[in-house]
Amino acid sequence: MATRRALHFVFKVGNRFQTVHFFRDVLGMQVLRHEEFEEGCKAACNGPYDGKWSKTMVGFGPEDDHFVAELTYNYGIGDYKLGNDFMGITLASSQAVSNARKLEWPLSKVAEGIFETEAPGGYKFYLQDRSPSQSDPVLKVTLAVSDLQKSLNYWSNLLGMKIYEQDEEKQRALLGYADNQLPDLEDLMKRESHSILTPLVSLDTPGKATVQVVILADPDGHEICFVGDEAFRELSKMDPKGSKLLDDAMEADKSDEWFATRNKPKASG
């Protein structure tokens, strides 16, 4: 039995340089750690690709008490086709709004004090032009679902999330983890005949902790990765060299030139 909390959302990125510029300079997040891998993840963390890839964690503070973004970059993939499932991330940051205006990053006003913008690749963000009322400016992730009641049953009754708000007329709900306990997820999903994308597996990160993960899929196919707490706390410690490691990796990345000299486009994911 273990207390659960939402850790991060994964973005697969085709243009790492522009994406880092958005998260670091527009949103104002910091690079928490950066890791390079020579071959694909055995739990398909980087998608269905076997080649070289990198993972960059960015956020407004340490992963231990902040919700962060994971930027997954596959060296041979230039872009990814967006589906209709990810609706956006909402955060409260007058600084991000100010940064966007200063850098002339496109902003669209959608309500009083709320602006819509896009990260490279088309991922939507909603910026509330105010100071956050909590230490973490990230407020929520919005996902589209095909059947609200079926999704509520999965996320609340099975995964243990608390329903904070529910609007039957507008067919939407707000959920999150409170101080609750969950049973063994893999056994539970087997009993309930729900999808297990990756059964319990141990993942190594060179020079860092080995973590155990189970990856599930909700009724709409949204992937949810659960990781062991103790090892993850060791793995996710903020690396003061993370930003430099990322900058060095981007400078050394000649994949665009390699494809250009051969008159070939990078693949689409």
PDB file of C-alpha atoms in Angstrom:
ATOM      1  CA  MET A   1       0.000   0.000   0.000  1.00  0.00           C
ATOM      2  CA  ALA A   2       1.389   3.412  -0.922  1.00  0.00           C
ATOM      3  CA  THR A   3       0.232   7.005  -1.183  1.00  0.00           C
ATOM      4  CA  ARG A   4      -0.058   8.127  -4.799  1.00  0.00           C
ATOM      5  CA  ARG A   5       0.299  11.482  -6.507  1.00  0.00           C
ATOM      6  CA  ALA A   6       0.459  12.742 -10.090  1.00  0.00           C
ATOM      7  CA  LEU A   7       4.107  13.222 -11.095  1.00  0.00           C
ATOM      8  CA  HIS A   8       4.394  14.435 -14.677  1.00  0.00           C
ATOM      9  CA  PHE A   9       2.943  14.564 -18.176  1.00  0.00           C
ATOM     10  CA  VAL A  10       4.965  13.262 -21.131  1.00  0.00           C
ATOM     11  CA  PHE A  11       5.371  15.258 -24.340  1.00  0.00           C
ATOM     12  CA  LYS A  12       7.020  13.665 -27.370  1.00  0.00           C
ATOM     13  CA  VAL A  13       8.863  16.479 -29.137  1.00  0.00           C
ATOM     14  CA  GLY A  14      10.232  16.712 -32.659  1.00  0.00           C
ATOM     15  CA  ASN A  15      12.122  20.000 -32.365  1.00  0.00           C
ATOM     16  CA  ARG A  16      13.972  19.815 -29.074  1.00  0.00           C
ATOM     17  CA  PHE A  17      15.595  23.241 -29.368  1.00  0.00           C
ATOM     18  CA  GLN A  18      12.346  25.162 -29.926  1.00  0.00           C
ATOM     19  CA  THR A  19      10.519  23.109 -27.294  1.00  0.00           C
ATOM     20  CA  VAL A  20      13.166  23.810 -24.657  1.00  0.00           C
ATOM     21  CA  HIS A  21      12.973  27.505 -25.538  1.00  0.00           C
ATOM     22  CA  PHE A  22       9.224  27.451 -24.885  1.00  0.00           C
ATOM     23  CA  PHE A  23       9.320  25.604 -21.564  1.00  0.00           C
ATOM     24  CA  ARG A  24      12.423  27.343 -20.236  1.00  0.00           C
ATOM     25  CA  ASP A  25      12.126  30.896 -21.575  1.00  0.00           C
ATOM     26  CA  VAL A  26       8.384  31.374 -22.115  1.00  0.00           C
ATOM     27  CA  LEU A  27       6.839  29.361 -19.280  1.00  0.00           C
ATOM     28  CA  GLY A  28       9.818  29.959 -16.999  1.00  0.00           C
ATOM     29  CA  MET A  29      10.387  26.340 -16.034  1.00  0.00           C
ATOM     30  CA  GLN A  30      13.826  25.072 -15.107  1.00  0.00           C
ATOM     31  CA  VAL A  31      15.625  21.961 -16.298  1.00  0.00           C
ATOM     32  CA  LEU A  32      15.521  19.514 -13.392  1.00  0.00           C
ATOM     33  CA  ARG A  33      17.477  16.683 -15.025  1.00  0.00           C
ATOM     34  CA  HIS A  34      18.474  15.466 -18.460  1.00  0.00           C
ATOM     35  CA  GLU A  35      19.285  11.916 -19.533  1.00  0.00           C
ATOM     36  CA  GLU A  36      20.516  10.451 -22.822  1.00  0.00           C
ATOM     37  CA  PHE A  37      19.857   6.838 -23.889  1.00  0.00           C
ATOM     38  CA  GLU A  38      21.531   4.902 -26.676  1.00  0.00           C
ATOM     39  CA  GLU A  39      18.637   2.501 -27.265  1.00  0.00           C
ATOM     40  CA  GLY A  40      14.892   2.390 -26.799  1.00  0.00           C
ATOM     41  CA  CYS A  41      13.247   1.913 -23.413  1.00  0.00           C
ATOM     42  CA  LYS A  42      12.060  -1.644 -22.723  1.00  0.00           C
ATOM     43  CA  ALA A  43       8.829  -0.221 -21.303  1.00  0.00           C
ATOM     44  CA  ALA A  44       8.390   1.891 -24.477  1.00  0.00           C
ATOM     45  CA  CYS A  45       8.880   5.100 -22.470  1.00  0.00           C
ATOM     46  CA  ASN A  46      10.068   6.823 -25.661  1.00  0.00           C
ATOM     47  CA  GLY A  47       7.382   5.255 -27.844  1.00  0.00           C
ATOM     48  CA  PRO A  48       7.797   2.379 -30.320  1.00  0.00           C
ATOM     49  CA  TYR A  49      11.341   3.368 -31.273  1.00  0.00           C
ATOM     50  CA  ASP A  50      14.594   1.454 -30.795  1.00  0.00           C
ATOM     51  CA  GLY A  51      17.132   4.212 -31.471  1.00  0.00           C
ATOM     52  CA  LYS A  52      18.849   6.934 -29.501  1.00  0.00           C
ATOM     53  CA  TRP A  53      16.601   9.194 -27.429  1.00  0.00           C
ATOM     54  CA  SER A  54      16.654  11.631 -24.527  1.00  0.00           C
ATOM     55  CA  LYS A  55      14.460  12.552 -21.574  1.00  0.00           C
ATOM     56  CA  THR A  56      14.379  16.038 -20.071  1.00  0.00           C
ATOM     57  CA  MET A  57      12.384  16.859 -16.950  1.00  0.00           C
ATOM     58  CA  VAL A  58      11.326  20.504 -16.632  1.00  0.00           C
ATOM     59  CA  GLY A  59       9.230  22.195 -13.966  1.00  0.00           C
ATOM     60  CA  PHE A  60       8.778  25.059 -11.562  1.00  0.00           C
ATOM     61  CA  GLY A  61      10.490  23.185  -8.739  1.00  0.00           C
ATOM     62  CA  PRO A  62      11.747  19.763  -7.599  1.00  0.00           C
ATOM     63  CA  GLU A  63       9.874  16.690  -8.807  1.00  0.00           C
ATOM     64  CA  ASP A  64       9.336  15.631  -5.207  1.00  0.00           C
ATOM     65  CA  ASP A  65       6.640  18.262  -4.701  1.00  0.00           C
ATOM     66  CA  HIS A  66       5.904  19.734  -8.144  1.00  0.00           C
ATOM     67  CA  PHE A  67       4.034  18.435 -11.185  1.00  0.00           C
ATOM     68  CA  VAL A  68       6.513  18.555 -14.069  1.00  0.00           C
ATOM     69  CA  ALA A  69       6.781  17.905 -17.807  1.00  0.00           C
ATOM     70  CA  GLU A  70       8.828  15.136 -19.386  1.00  0.00           C
ATOM     71  CA  LEU A  71      10.166  16.064 -22.822  1.00  0.00           C
ATOM     72  CA  THR A  72      10.911  12.899 -24.790  1.00  0.00           C
ATOM     73  CA  TYR A  73      13.040  13.367 -27.898  1.00  0.00           C
ATOM     74  CA  ASN A  74      13.776  10.621 -30.434  1.00  0.00           C
ATOM     75  CA  TYR A  75      16.722  11.598 -32.601  1.00  0.00           C
ATOM     76  CA  GLY A  76      15.259  10.255 -35.843  1.00  0.00           C
ATOM     77  CA  ILE A  77      11.713  11.606 -35.459  1.00  0.00           C
ATOM     78  CA  GLY A  78      10.953  15.136 -36.700  1.00  0.00           C
ATOM     79  CA  ASP A  79       7.309  15.524 -35.655  1.00  0.00           C
ATOM     80  CA  TYR A  80       4.361  13.692 -34.139  1.00  0.00           C
ATOM     81  CA  LYS A  81       0.737  13.528 -35.213  1.00  0.00           C
ATOM     82  CA  LEU A  82      -1.541  14.974 -32.563  1.00  0.00           C
ATOM     83  CA  GLY A  83      -4.697  13.169 -31.558  1.00  0.00           C
ATOM     84  CA  ASN A  84      -7.810  14.667 -29.971  1.00  0.00           C
ATOM     85  CA  ASP A  85      -7.128  13.448 -26.422  1.00  0.00           C
ATOM     86  CA  PHE A  86      -4.830  16.112 -24.938  1.00  0.00           C
ATOM     87  CA  MET A  87      -6.790  19.322 -24.360  1.00  0.00           C
ATOM     88  CA  GLY A  88      -4.136  21.368 -22.570  1.00  0.00           C
ATOM     89  CA  ILE A  89      -2.331  22.224 -19.343  1.00  0.00           C
ATOM     90  CA  THR A  90      -3.496  25.157 -17.222  1.00  0.00           C
ATOM     91  CA  LEU A  91      -1.072  27.093 -15.049  1.00  0.00           C
ATOM     92  CA  ALA A  92      -1.171  30.310 -13.025  1.00  0.00           C
ATOM     93  CA  SER A  93       1.774  32.539 -13.858  1.00  0.00           C
ATOM     94  CA  SER A  94       1.741  36.237 -14.628  1.00  0.00           C
ATOM     95  CA  GLN A  95       5.461  35.828 -15.318  1.00  0.00           C
ATOM     96  CA  ALA A  96       4.772  33.353 -18.132  1.00  0.00           C
ATOM     97  CA  VAL A  97       2.301  35.789 -19.705  1.00  0.00           C
ATOM     98  CA  SER A  98       4.895  38.565 -19.404  1.00  0.00           C
ATOM     99  CA  ASN A  99       7.594  36.332 -20.892  1.00  0.00           C
ATOM    100  CA  ALA A 100       5.387  35.418 -23.859  1.00  0.00           C
ATOM    101  CA  ARG A 101       4.660  39.063 -24.614  1.00  0.00           C
ATOM    102  CA  LYS A 102       8.308  40.048 -24.289  1.00  0.00           C
ATOM    103  CA  LEU A 103       9.452  37.229 -26.587  1.00  0.00           C
ATOM    104  CA  GLU A 104       6.502  37.840 -28.962  1.00  0.00           C
ATOM    105  CA  TRP A 105       5.271  34.293 -28.447  1.00  0.00           C
ATOM    106  CA  PRO A 106       1.659  34.058 -29.761  1.00  0.00           C
ATOM    107  CA  LEU A 107      -1.043  34.509 -27.126  1.00  0.00           C
ATOM    108  CA  SER A 108      -4.815  34.396 -27.620  1.00  0.00           C
ATOM    109  CA  LYS A 109      -7.137  35.774 -24.965  1.00  0.00           C
ATOM    110  CA  VAL A 110      -9.875  33.220 -24.227  1.00  0.00           C
ATOM    111  CA  ALA A 111     -11.364  34.800 -21.089  1.00  0.00           C
ATOM    112  CA  GLU A 112     -10.623  37.617 -18.695  1.00  0.00           C
ATOM    113  CA  GLY A 113      -7.075  37.068 -17.461  1.00  0.00           C
ATOM    114  CA  ILE A 114      -6.672  33.735 -19.313  1.00  0.00           C
ATOM    115  CA  PHE A 115      -4.567  33.244 -22.438  1.00  0.00           C
ATOM    116  CA  GLU A 116      -4.124  30.287 -24.763  1.00  0.00           C
ATOM    117  CA  THR A 117      -0.742  29.513 -26.283  1.00  0.00           C
ATOM    118  CA  GLU A 118       0.916  26.554 -27.967  1.00  0.00           C
ATOM    119  CA  ALA A 119       4.182  24.744 -27.429  1.00  0.00           C
ATOM    120  CA  PRO A 120       6.041  23.581 -30.550  1.00  0.00           C
ATOM    121  CA  GLY A 121       4.205  20.542 -31.867  1.00  0.00           C
ATOM    122  CA  GLY A 122       0.790  22.062 -31.167  1.00  0.00           C
ATOM    123  CA  TYR A 123       0.402  21.243 -27.464  1.00  0.00           C
ATOM    124  CA  LYS A 124      -1.964  23.777 -25.870  1.00  0.00           C
ATOM    125  CA  PHE A 125      -1.328  25.674 -22.640  1.00  0.00           C
ATOM    126  CA  TYR A 126      -3.683  27.998 -20.773  1.00  0.00           C
ATOM    127  CA  LEU A 127      -1.963  30.763 -18.822  1.00  0.00           C
ATOM    128  CA  GLN A 128      -3.807  32.535 -16.019  1.00  0.00           C
ATOM    129  CA  ASP A 129      -2.376  36.014 -15.636  1.00  0.00           C
ATOM    130  CA  ARG A 130      -2.000  35.897 -11.858  1.00  0.00           C
ATOM    131  CA  SER A 131       0.386  34.730  -9.197  1.00  0.00           C
ATOM    132  CA  PRO A 132      -0.135  31.106  -8.121  1.00  0.00           C
ATOM    133  CA  SER A 133      -1.920  30.519  -4.816  1.00  0.00           C
ATOM    134  CA  GLN A 134       0.295  27.480  -4.246  1.00  0.00           C
ATOM    135  CA  SER A 135       3.998  26.737  -4.667  1.00  0.00           C
ATOM    136  CA  ASP A 136       3.377  24.932  -7.947  1.00  0.00           C
ATOM    137  CA  PRO A 137       1.845  27.087 -10.726  1.00  0.00           C
ATOM    138  CA  VAL A 138       0.594  24.000 -12.622  1.00  0.00           C
ATOM    139  CA  LEU A 139      -3.131  23.696 -11.891  1.00  0.00           C
ATOM    140  CA  LYS A 140      -4.476  20.888 -14.065  1.00  0.00           C
ATOM    141  CA  VAL A 141      -4.130  18.698 -17.144  1.00  0.00           C
ATOM    142  CA  THR A 142      -7.249  18.435 -19.313  1.00  0.00           C
ATOM    143  CA  LEU A 143      -7.976  15.229 -21.234  1.00  0.00           C
ATOM    144  CA  ALA A 144     -10.853  14.409 -23.563  1.00  0.00           C
ATOM    145  CA  VAL A 145     -12.799  11.220 -22.876  1.00  0.00           C
ATOM    146  CA  SER A 146     -15.496   9.393 -24.806  1.00  0.00           C
ATOM    147  CA  ASP A 147     -17.583   8.311 -21.797  1.00  0.00           C
ATOM    148  CA  LEU A 148     -17.362  10.425 -18.642  1.00  0.00           C
ATOM    149  CA  GLN A 149     -18.951   7.884 -16.301  1.00  0.00           C
ATOM    150  CA  LYS A 150     -16.734   5.080 -17.535  1.00  0.00           C
ATOM    151  CA  SER A 151     -13.661   7.297 -17.084  1.00  0.00           C
ATOM    152  CA  LEU A 152     -14.754   8.399 -13.602  1.00  0.00           C
ATOM    153  CA  ASN A 153     -15.165   4.773 -12.604  1.00  0.00           C
ATOM    154  CA  TYR A 154     -11.659   4.004 -13.838  1.00  0.00           C
ATOM    155  CA  TRP A 155      -9.797   7.021 -12.461  1.00  0.00           C
ATOM    156  CA  SER A 156     -11.720   7.301  -9.196  1.00  0.00           C
ATOM    157  CA  ASN A 157     -12.973   3.843  -8.224  1.00  0.00           C
ATOM    158  CA  LEU A 158      -9.997   1.880  -9.583  1.00  0.00           C
ATOM    159  CA  LEU A 159      -7.055   4.308  -9.433  1.00  0.00           C
ATOM    160  CA  GLY A 160      -8.242   6.031  -6.280  1.00  0.00           C
ATOM    161  CA  MET A 161      -8.463   9.649  -7.407  1.00  0.00           C
ATOM    162  CA  LYS A 162     -10.792  11.992  -5.557  1.00  0.00           C
ATOM    163  CA  ILE A 163     -13.535  13.750  -7.543  1.00  0.00           C
ATOM    164  CA  TYR A 164     -13.283  17.432  -6.629  1.00  0.00           C
ATOM    165  CA  GLU A 165     -15.803  18.786  -9.131  1.00  0.00           C
ATOM    166  CA  GLN A 166     -18.341  17.216 -11.485  1.00  0.00           C
ATOM    167  CA  ASP A 167     -20.664  18.893 -13.974  1.00  0.00           C
ATOM    168  CA  GLU A 168     -23.110  16.475 -15.585  1.00  0.00           C
ATOM    169  CA  GLU A 169     -24.541  19.112 -17.921  1.00  0.00           C
ATOM    170  CA  LYS A 170     -21.152  20.086 -19.370  1.00  0.00           C
ATOM    171  CA  GLN A 171     -19.872  16.512 -19.086  1.00  0.00           C
ATOM    172  CA  ARG A 172     -16.648  17.312 -17.266  1.00  0.00           C
ATOM    173  CA  ALA A 173     -15.026  16.548 -13.939  1.00  0.00           C
ATOM    174  CA  LEU A 174     -11.944  17.527 -11.955  1.00  0.00           C
ATOM    175  CA  LEU A 175     -10.012  14.775 -10.182  1.00  0.00           C
ATOM    176  CA  GLY A 176      -6.813  14.490  -8.195  1.00  0.00           C
ATOM    177  CA  TYR A 177      -5.023  12.409  -5.606  1.00  0.00           C
ATOM    178  CA  ALA A 178      -5.707  13.102  -1.959  1.00  0.00           C
ATOM    179  CA  ASP A 179      -4.133  11.277   0.988  1.00  0.00           C
ATOM    180  CA  ASN A 180      -5.422   7.864   0.002  1.00  0.00           C
ATOM    181  CA  GLN A 181      -4.023   4.362  -0.355  1.00  0.00           C
ATOM    182  CA  LEU A 182      -4.138   2.070  -3.376  1.00  0.00           C
ATOM    183  CA  PRO A 183      -3.935  -1.719  -3.628  1.00  0.00           C
ATOM    184  CA  ASP A 184      -1.607  -3.518  -5.971  1.00  0.00           C
ATOM    185  CA  LEU A 185      -2.506  -2.010  -9.327  1.00  0.00           C
ATOM    186  CA  GLU A 186      -1.469  -4.804 -11.618  1.00  0.00           C
ATOM    187  CA  ASP A 187      -3.514  -7.434  -9.758  1.00  0.00           C
ATOM    188  CA  LEU A 188      -6.463  -5.048  -9.566  1.00  0.00           C
ATOM    189  CA  MET A 189      -6.431  -4.371 -13.316  1.00  0.00           C
ATOM    190  CA  LYS A 190      -6.222  -8.088 -14.065  1.00  0.00           C
ATOM    191  CA  ARG A 191      -9.230  -8.779 -11.845  1.00  0.00           C
ATOM    192  CA  GLU A 192     -11.205  -5.963 -13.469  1.00  0.00           C
ATOM    193  CA  SER A 193     -10.099  -6.983 -17.002  1.00  0.00           C
ATOM    194  CA  HIS A 194      -8.536  -3.620 -17.803  1.00  0.00           C
ATOM    195  CA  SER A 195      -5.577  -3.037 -20.078  1.00  0.00           C
ATOM    196  CA  ILE A 196      -2.016  -3.411 -18.766  1.00  0.00           C
ATOM    197  CA  LEU A 197       0.348  -2.027 -21.396  1.00  0.00           C
ATOM    198  CA  THR A 198       3.539  -2.924 -19.526  1.00  0.00           C
ATOM    199  CA  PRO A 199       3.449  -5.381 -16.596  1.00  0.00           C
ATOM    200  CA  LEU A 200       5.734  -4.673 -13.645  1.00  0.00           C
ATOM    201  CA  VAL A 201       9.255  -4.096 -14.983  1.00  0.00           C
ATOM    202  CA  SER A 202      12.506  -2.631 -13.637  1.00  0.00           C
ATOM    203  CA  LEU A 203      14.016   0.239 -15.651  1.00  0.00           C
ATOM    204  CA  ASP A 204      17.661   1.250 -15.406  1.00  0.00           C
ATOM    205  CA  THR A 205      19.001   4.783 -15.839  1.00  0.00           C
ATOM    206  CA  PRO A 206      22.803   4.854 -16.243  1.00  0.00           C
ATOM    207  CA  GLY A 207      24.426   6.059 -13.036  1.00  0.00           C
ATOM    208  CA  LYS A 208      21.083   6.460 -11.257  1.00  0.00           C
ATOM    209  CA  ALA A 209      18.477   4.430  -9.405  1.00  0.00           C
ATOM    210  CA  THR A 210      16.568   1.523 -10.946  1.00  0.00           C
ATOM    211  CA  VAL A 211      12.802   2.085 -10.758  1.00  0.00           C
ATOM    212  CA  GLN A 212       9.917  -0.343 -11.031  1.00  0.00           C
ATOM    213  CA  VAL A 213       7.008   0.693 -13.229  1.00  0.00           C
ATOM    214  CA  VAL A 214       3.589  -0.551 -14.335  1.00  0.00           C
ATOM    215  CA  ILE A 215       1.973   1.116 -17.339  1.00  0.00           C
ATOM    216  CA  LEU A 216      -1.813   1.031 -17.722  1.00  0.00           C
ATOM    217  CA  ALA A 217      -4.332   2.390 -20.235  1.00  0.00           C
ATOM    218  CA  ASP A 218      -7.683   3.913 -19.323  1.00  0.00           C
ATOM    219  CA  PRO A 219     -10.868   3.204 -21.338  1.00  0.00           C
ATOM    220  CA  ASP A 220      -9.830   5.812 -23.939  1.00  0.00           C
ATOM    221  CA  GLY A 221      -6.272   4.550 -24.244  1.00  0.00           C
ATOM    222  CA  HIS A 222      -4.600   7.283 -22.188  1.00  0.00           C
ATOM    223  CA  GLU A 223      -1.375   5.778 -20.861  1.00  0.00           C
ATOM    224  CA  ILE A 224      -0.724   6.006 -17.104  1.00  0.00           C
ATOM    225  CA  CYS A 225       2.681   5.030 -15.737  1.00  0.00           C
ATOM    226  CA  PHE A 226       2.993   4.189 -12.030  1.00  0.00           C
ATOM    227  CA  VAL A 227       6.472   4.138 -10.499  1.00  0.00           C
ATOM    228  CA  GLY A 228       7.803   2.893  -7.175  1.00  0.00           C
ATOM    229  CA  ASP A 229       8.135   5.723  -4.663  1.00  0.00           C
ATOM    230  CA  GLU A 230      11.477   5.087  -2.948  1.00  0.00           C
ATOM    231  CA  ALA A 231      13.575   4.541  -6.082  1.00  0.00           C
ATOM    232  CA  PHE A 232      11.811   7.365  -7.921  1.00  0.00           C
ATOM    233  CA  ARG A 233      12.704   9.831  -5.168  1.00  0.00           C
ATOM    234  CA  GLU A 234      16.343   8.875  -5.682  1.00  0.00           C
ATOM    235  CA  LEU A 235      16.101   9.005  -9.482  1.00  0.00           C
ATOM    236  CA  SER A 236      14.254  12.325  -9.581  1.00  0.00           C
ATOM    237  CA  LYS A 237      16.652  14.359  -7.458  1.00  0.00           C
ATOM    238  CA  MET A 238      17.342  17.676  -9.164  1.00  0.00           C
ATOM    239  CA  ASP A 239      20.622  17.629 -11.079  1.00  0.00           C
ATOM    240  CA  PRO A 240      22.428  21.020 -10.932  1.00  0.00           C
ATOM    241  CA  LYS A 241      24.168  20.030 -14.168  1.00  0.00           C
ATOM    242  CA  GLY A 242      20.902  19.193 -15.923  1.00  0.00           C
ATOM    243  CA  SER A 243      20.618  22.398 -17.934  1.00  0.00           C
ATOM    244  CA  LYS A 244      24.214  22.168 -19.155  1.00  0.00           C
ATOM    245  CA  LEU A 245      23.804  18.498 -20.045  1.00  0.00           C
ATOM    246  CA  LEU A 246      20.773  19.425 -22.140  1.00  0.00           C
ATOM    247  CA  ASP A 247      22.525  22.346 -23.845  1.00  0.00           C
ATOM    248  CA  ASP A 248      25.559  20.168 -24.605  1.00  0.00           C
ATOM    249  CA  ALA A 249      23.324  17.433 -26.050  1.00  0.00           C
ATOM    250  CA  MET A 250      21.488  19.911 -28.276  1.00  0.00           C
ATOM    251  CA  GLU A 251      24.765  21.377 -29.517  1.00  0.00           C
ATOM    252  CA  ALA A 252      26.102  17.896 -30.292  1.00  0.00           C
ATOM    253  CA  ASP A 253      22.890  16.810 -32.031  1.00  0.00           C
ATOM    254  CA  LYS A 254      23.645  16.760 -35.763  1.00  0.00           C
ATOM    255  CA  SER A 255      20.632  14.653 -36.743  1.00  0.00           C
ATOM    256  CA  ASP A 256      18.986  17.508 -38.692  1.00  0.00           C
ATOM    257  CA  GLU A 257      22.157  18.048 -40.716  1.00  0.00           C
ATOM    258  CA  TRP A 258      22.506  14.311 -41.310  1.00  0.00           C
ATOM    259  CA  PHE A 259      19.043  14.070 -42.821  1.00  0.00           C
ATOM    260  CA  ALA A 260      19.458  17.343 -44.757  1.00  0.00           C
ATOM    261  CA  THR A 261      22.678  16.260 -46.470  1.00  0.00           C
ATOM    262  CA  ARG A 262      20.917  13.118 -47.662  1.00  0.00           C
ATOM    263  CA  ASN A 263      17.817  15.026 -48.804  1.00  0.00           C
ATOM    264  CA  LYS A 264      15.684  13.000 -46.444  1.00  0.00           C
ATOM    265  CA  PRO A 265      13.070  14.277 -43.972  1.00  0.00           C
ATOM    266  CA  LYS A 266      12.981  12.978 -40.448  1.00  0.00           C
ATOM    267  CA  ALA A 267      10.240  10.434 -39.873  1.00  0.00           C
ATOM    268  CA  SER A 268       6.862  11.392 -38.414  1.00  0.00           C
ATOM    269  CA  GLY A 269       5.763   9.735 -35.203  1.00  0.00           C
TER     270      GLY A 269
END
